[in-house]
Coordinates of C-alpha atoms in Angstrom, one line a residue:
M116 CA 104.5 202.0 124.1
A117 CA 104.5 198.2 123.5
L118 CA 101.8 198.4 120.8
P119 CA 100.5 201.5 118.9
C120 CA 97.1 202.7 119.8
R121 CA 95.7 202.0 116.3
N122 CA 96.7 198.3 116.6
N123 CA 95.0 198.0 119.9
L124 CA 91.8 199.5 118.5
K125 CA 91.8 197.2 115.5
F126 CA 92.4 194.2 117.8
L127 CA 89.5 195.3 120.1
F128 CA 87.2 195.8 117.2
R129 CA 87.9 192.4 115.8
F130 CA 87.4 190.8 119.2
L131 CA 84.1 192.5 119.8
L132 CA 82.8 191.3 116.5
K133 CA 83.9 187.7 116.8
S134 CA 83.1 187.2 120.5
N135 CA 79.6 188.6 120.1
Y136 CA 80.6 190.8 123.1
W137 CA 77.6 193.1 123.2
E138 CA 75.0 190.4 123.5
R139 CA 77.0 188.4 126.1
S140 CA 78.5 191.1 128.4
F141 CA 75.8 192.0 130.9
C142 CA 73.9 188.7 130.6
A143 CA 76.9 186.7 131.7
A144 CA 77.3 188.8 134.8
V145 CA 73.9 188.2 136.2
S146 CA 72.3 185.3 134.5
P147 CA 71.2 182.5 136.9
E148 CA 71.9 180.0 134.0
N149 CA 75.6 179.1 133.8
K150 CA 77.8 176.1 133.0
N151 CA 78.3 175.2 136.6
P152 CA 75.3 174.2 138.6
P153 CA 75.3 174.8 142.4
G154 CA 77.6 172.4 143.9
S155 CA 80.3 172.5 141.3
G156 CA 82.9 175.1 140.2
R157 CA 85.1 177.3 142.3
V158 CA 84.2 180.4 144.4
F159 CA 86.4 183.3 145.0
S160 CA 85.9 186.5 147.0
G161 CA 88.0 189.1 148.9
I162 CA 87.6 191.6 151.7
Q163 CA 89.8 194.5 152.6
P164 CA 91.5 194.6 156.0
T165 CA 90.1 198.0 156.9
G166 CA 89.0 197.2 160.4
V167 CA 86.6 194.7 162.1
P168 CA 83.5 194.2 159.9
H169 CA 80.3 195.8 160.8
L170 CA 76.7 194.5 160.9
G171 CA 76.2 195.5 157.2
N172 CA 79.3 193.5 156.2
Y173 CA 78.0 190.5 158.1
L174 CA 74.5 190.5 156.7
G175 CA 75.5 191.6 153.2
A176 CA 78.4 189.3 152.6
L177 CA 80.0 187.2 155.3
E178 CA 76.8 185.4 156.3
N179 CA 76.6 184.4 152.6
W180 CA 80.3 183.4 152.5
V181 CA 79.7 180.9 155.3
S182 CA 76.8 179.4 153.4
L183 CA 78.8 179.0 150.1
Q184 CA 81.6 177.1 151.7
N185 CA 79.0 174.4 152.4
Q186 CA 77.7 174.5 148.8
Y187 CA 80.8 174.5 146.5
P188 CA 83.8 172.0 146.6
S189 CA 86.4 174.7 146.2
V190 CA 86.1 178.1 147.9
L191 CA 88.8 180.8 148.4
Y192 CA 88.5 183.9 150.6
S193 CA 91.2 186.4 150.5
I194 CA 92.2 189.3 152.8
V195 CA 93.0 191.7 150.0
D196 CA 95.7 193.9 151.7
L197 CA 97.2 195.0 148.4
H198 CA 93.8 196.6 147.6
S199 CA 93.8 198.4 150.9
I200 CA 97.0 200.3 150.3
T201 CA 95.3 202.3 147.5
Q202 CA 94.5 204.4 150.4
P203 CA 97.2 205.6 153.0
Q204 CA 97.8 203.0 155.7
D205 CA 99.7 203.0 158.9
P206 CA 102.0 199.9 158.6
A207 CA 101.5 198.8 162.2
Q208 CA 97.8 199.3 162.0
L209 CA 97.6 197.4 158.7
R210 CA 99.4 194.4 160.2
N211 CA 96.9 194.5 163.1
N212 CA 93.9 194.8 160.8
I213 CA 94.9 191.8 158.7
L214 CA 94.9 189.6 161.9
N215 CA 91.7 191.3 163.0
M216 CA 90.0 190.5 159.7
A217 CA 91.3 186.9 159.8
A218 CA 89.8 186.5 163.4
S219 CA 86.6 188.1 162.2
L220 CA 86.1 185.9 159.3
L221 CA 86.9 182.7 161.3
A222 CA 84.6 184.0 164.2
C223 CA 81.7 184.5 161.7
G224 CA 81.9 180.9 160.7
I225 CA 84.6 180.7 157.9
N226 CA 86.1 177.1 158.2
P227 CA 89.6 176.8 157.0
E228 CA 89.0 173.2 156.4
K229 CA 86.3 173.9 153.9
A230 CA 87.6 177.2 152.5
I231 CA 91.1 178.5 151.8
L232 CA 91.6 181.7 153.8
F233 CA 94.7 183.6 152.9
Q234 CA 96.4 186.9 152.6
Q235 CA 96.6 188.3 149.1
S236 CA 100.0 189.9 149.2
Q237 CA 101.7 186.6 150.2
V238 CA 100.8 185.0 146.9
S239 CA 102.9 187.0 144.5
E240 CA 101.2 185.6 141.4
H241 CA 98.4 188.0 142.0
S242 CA 100.7 191.0 141.2
E243 CA 102.3 189.4 138.2
L244 CA 99.0 188.4 136.6
S245 CA 97.6 191.9 137.3
W246 CA 100.5 193.3 135.2
I247 CA 99.9 191.0 132.3
L248 CA 96.1 191.7 132.3
G249 CA 96.8 195.4 132.7
C250 CA 98.6 195.3 129.4
L251 CA 95.3 194.1 127.9
T252 CA 93.2 196.8 129.5
S253 CA 92.4 200.2 127.9
M254 CA 92.5 203.3 130.0
P255 CA 88.9 204.4 129.0
R256 CA 87.7 201.0 130.2
L257 CA 88.9 201.7 133.7
R258 CA 88.0 205.4 133.6
H259 CA 84.3 204.7 133.3
L260 CA 84.1 202.3 136.3
P261 CA 81.9 203.9 138.9
Q262 CA 84.2 203.5 141.9
W263 CA 87.0 205.3 140.3
K264 CA 84.7 208.3 139.4
M265 CA 83.4 208.3 143.0
K266 CA 86.7 207.9 144.9
S267 CA 88.8 210.2 142.7
K268 CA 86.2 213.0 143.0
Q269 CA 86.3 212.5 146.9
K270 CA 90.0 212.9 146.9
N271 CA 90.2 215.4 143.9
E272 CA 92.7 213.0 142.5
G273 CA 93.5 209.4 142.6
S274 CA 96.6 207.2 142.6
V275 CA 97.7 204.8 139.8
G276 CA 96.9 202.0 142.3
L277 CA 93.4 203.2 142.8
Y278 CA 92.9 203.6 139.0
T279 CA 94.1 200.0 138.2
Y280 CA 92.9 198.2 141.3
P281 CA 90.0 196.7 139.2
V282 CA 92.6 195.0 137.1
L283 CA 94.1 193.5 140.3
Q284 CA 90.6 192.5 141.3
A285 CA 90.3 190.7 138.0
A286 CA 93.5 188.9 138.4
D287 CA 92.4 187.7 141.9
I288 CA 89.4 186.1 140.3
L289 CA 91.2 184.7 137.2
L290 CA 94.3 183.4 138.9
Y291 CA 92.3 180.6 140.4
K292 CA 90.1 179.9 137.4
S293 CA 87.2 180.9 139.5
T294 CA 83.7 180.1 138.2
H295 CA 81.6 182.0 140.8
V296 CA 82.0 185.3 142.6
P297 CA 79.7 186.6 145.3
V298 CA 79.1 190.3 144.7
G299 CA 76.9 193.0 145.5
E300 CA 75.0 195.1 142.8
D301 CA 77.7 197.8 143.0
Q302 CA 80.4 195.3 142.1
V303 CA 78.9 193.9 139.0
Q304 CA 80.7 196.2 136.7
H305 CA 84.0 195.1 138.2
L306 CA 83.1 191.4 137.6
E307 CA 82.3 192.3 134.0
L308 CA 85.8 193.7 133.6
A309 CA 87.2 190.2 134.8
Q310 CA 84.9 188.6 132.2
D311 CA 86.0 190.8 129.4
L312 CA 89.7 190.2 130.3
A313 CA 89.1 186.5 130.3
R314 CA 87.7 186.8 126.9
I315 CA 90.3 189.0 125.5
F316 CA 93.1 186.9 126.9
N317 CA 91.6 183.6 125.6
Y318 CA 91.0 185.2 122.2
R319 CA 94.5 186.4 121.9
Y320 CA 96.5 183.5 123.5
G321 CA 94.2 180.5 123.6
D322 CA 91.6 179.2 126.2
V323 CA 92.9 179.6 129.7
F324 CA 90.3 181.3 131.9
P325 CA 86.6 180.5 132.5
E326 CA 84.2 183.5 132.7
A327 CA 83.2 183.8 136.3
H328 CA 79.5 184.2 137.0
A329 CA 78.1 186.5 139.7
L330 CA 76.5 185.1 142.7
L331 CA 74.3 188.2 143.7
G332 CA 74.3 188.7 147.4
S333 CA 71.6 189.6 149.8
T334 CA 69.3 192.5 148.8
R335 CA 69.1 193.5 152.4
K336 CA 70.7 197.0 152.8
V337 CA 71.8 197.8 156.4
K338 CA 71.7 201.6 156.7
S339 CA 73.5 204.0 159.1
L340 CA 71.8 204.2 162.4
R341 CA 72.2 207.9 162.4
D342 CA 71.4 208.7 158.7
P343 CA 69.2 206.0 157.2
S344 CA 69.7 207.5 153.8
A345 CA 73.3 206.1 153.8
K346 CA 74.8 202.7 154.1
M347 CA 76.3 201.5 157.3
S348 CA 80.0 202.2 157.0
K349 CA 83.3 201.6 158.9
S350 CA 84.4 205.0 157.9
D351 CA 81.4 206.8 159.3
T352 CA 82.7 209.5 161.7
Q353 CA 79.7 209.1 164.0
T354 CA 80.4 206.3 166.4
M355 CA 76.7 205.8 167.0
A356 CA 76.0 205.1 163.4
T357 CA 77.7 201.7 163.0
I358 CA 77.4 198.4 164.9
S359 CA 80.6 196.4 164.8
I360 CA 80.4 192.5 165.1
T361 CA 82.6 192.8 168.2
D362 CA 80.6 195.5 170.0
S363 CA 79.5 194.7 173.6
P364 CA 75.9 194.2 174.5
D365 CA 75.9 197.5 176.2
D366 CA 77.2 199.3 173.2
I367 CA 74.8 197.6 170.9
A368 CA 71.8 198.6 173.0
L369 CA 73.0 202.2 173.2
K370 CA 73.5 202.5 169.5
I371 CA 70.1 201.1 168.7
R372 CA 68.4 203.1 171.4
R373 CA 69.8 206.2 169.8
A374 CA 69.0 205.1 166.2
V375 CA 67.2 207.8 164.2
T376 CA 63.5 207.1 163.6
D377 CA 60.6 209.6 163.3
F378 CA 57.6 211.0 165.1
T379 CA 55.3 208.1 164.5
S380 CA 55.2 205.6 167.4
E381 CA 53.8 202.6 165.3
V382 CA 56.2 200.3 163.8
T383 CA 55.8 199.7 160.0
F384 CA 58.0 198.9 157.1
D385 CA 58.1 201.6 154.4
P386 CA 61.6 202.4 153.4
E387 CA 60.7 205.3 151.3
T388 CA 58.8 207.4 153.8
R389 CA 60.1 205.8 157.1
P390 CA 63.7 204.8 156.4
G391 CA 64.9 204.8 160.1
V392 CA 62.2 202.5 161.3
S393 CA 62.4 200.4 158.3
N394 CA 66.2 199.9 158.8
L395 CA 65.5 198.6 162.3
V396 CA 62.8 196.3 160.9
T397 CA 65.4 194.9 158.3
I398 CA 68.0 194.4 161.1
H399 CA 65.6 192.7 163.3
A400 CA 64.4 190.4 160.6
A401 CA 67.8 189.5 159.4
M402 CA 69.3 188.9 162.9
A403 CA 66.2 186.9 164.2
T404 CA 66.1 185.0 160.8
I405 CA 62.5 185.9 160.2
S406 CA 60.6 187.7 157.4
V407 CA 60.0 191.4 157.5
E408 CA 56.3 190.7 157.8
E409 CA 56.9 188.5 160.9
A410 CA 59.1 191.2 162.4
V411 CA 56.4 193.9 162.0
L412 CA 53.9 191.4 163.4
Q413 CA 56.1 191.0 166.5
A414 CA 56.2 194.8 166.8
K415 CA 52.5 195.1 167.0
G416 CA 51.4 197.1 170.0
L417 CA 55.0 198.4 170.6
D418 CA 56.0 201.9 170.0
T419 CA 59.4 202.5 168.4
G420 CA 61.2 202.9 171.8
A421 CA 60.0 199.5 173.0
Y422 CA 60.7 198.0 169.6
K423 CA 64.3 199.1 169.7
A424 CA 64.7 196.9 172.8
L425 CA 63.4 194.0 170.8
V426 CA 65.8 194.7 168.0
S427 CA 68.7 195.0 170.5
E428 CA 68.0 191.6 171.9
A429 CA 68.0 190.0 168.5
V430 CA 71.3 191.6 167.6
I431 CA 73.1 190.9 170.9
Q432 CA 71.9 187.3 170.8
R433 CA 73.4 186.7 167.3
L434 CA 76.6 188.7 167.8
T435 CA 77.6 187.6 171.2
P436 CA 79.1 184.2 170.3
I437 CA 80.9 185.9 167.3
R438 CA 82.4 188.5 169.7
E439 CA 83.5 185.9 172.1
E440 CA 85.1 183.7 169.5
F441 CA 86.9 186.8 168.0
Q442 CA 88.4 187.6 171.4
R443 CA 89.5 184.0 171.9
L444 CA 91.2 183.9 168.4
R445 CA 92.7 187.3 168.8
A446 CA 94.3 186.3 172.0
D447 CA 96.5 183.7 170.2
R448 CA 98.4 185.6 167.6
A449 CA 100.7 182.7 166.6
H450 CA 97.6 180.5 165.9
L451 CA 96.1 183.2 163.6
Q452 CA 99.4 183.6 161.8
N453 CA 99.8 179.9 161.4
L454 CA 96.3 179.5 159.9
L455 CA 97.0 182.3 157.5
E456 CA 100.3 180.9 156.4
L457 CA 98.6 177.4 155.8
G458 CA 96.1 179.2 153.6
N459 CA 98.8 181.2 151.8
R460 CA 100.6 177.9 150.9
R461 CA 97.4 176.3 149.6
A462 CA 96.6 179.3 147.6
R463 CA 100.1 179.4 146.1
E464 CA 99.7 175.7 145.1
L465 CA 96.7 176.6 143.0
A466 CA 98.0 180.0 141.6
A467 CA 101.5 178.8 140.6
P468 CA 100.5 176.4 137.8
V469 CA 97.9 178.9 136.4
L470 CA 100.5 181.7 136.2
A471 CA 103.0 179.3 134.7
E472 CA 100.5 178.5 132.0
V473 CA 99.8 182.2 131.4
R474 CA 103.5 183.0 131.2
H475 CA 104.0 180.2 128.6
K476 CA 101.0 181.4 126.5
V477 CA 102.2 185.0 126.6
G478 CA 105.8 184.1 125.7
L479 CA 107.5 184.9 129.0
S480 CA 108.6 181.4 129.5

């Protein structure tokens, strides 16, 4: 061991007292007040290349990503392929998924002239910073993160990569001195780890990293079409449960037609007692860019069967141009690879001087 456990604990205790950690920790993650007003700072976020995004991904994250690239002067979006290999991956399929994700993001509206779109593994500074930060992270801190508990229980065990991937996630954020990170509510604790590591590093070695603030995403939760008690998921074994952003109009109409509702024909919005119908109302409102109240008003006089046709129309109208653009981009593999390589170079230009600064502070150079 590089440092005895007792020394680590003493250091951590001194750090908590001096940094006023307990008062600052949660507030820093979700407070709307921060040092960087909208229109300044740097945004970073990442997405795993685990297949073409579905409707929940689009409404919960990607739609917001497109908006953020127009609000901030510096925006980075990473296809985080290193995170994806914490689960077994077929190498050929992974290569294909990386290009599929790049095409999906571009088709959804990510503009490589406004945002740096890049492949995480092609910027080696991510891995080196992750190791350095891992040496500042206690095992109990990682053990209590909810996703480790959930995923390790599902597998009855977990890999070292799965255990430490929140540290890599923190490195992804800190490497670019990011000031804002769009996250869902289930990711706030992982952002808190990045904030903690920024404070610990700065306290031990001198100021380098800002503490990134959460940009909490949409509160719209798109549920499975077959089980409205669960989130829509790419890993769902029921093909009728999930709408992909590249689904054909016929597939979209069929999936919505078979969506689980209930025995009441009137359309109302009550997620607690009518989750299936309420899920359709949420989807309709989001895709038609109207309020939930307006969606319910448009459904007046329709039974759930007729309303499903209205929902299908809104989804098809919104996703058709995305599907067509995805197909156009995917037909030109060389163009996609060139766009990613350009993004990789731009990301490395930002990452290299930060890692050089970190290496010097730590004593590695």
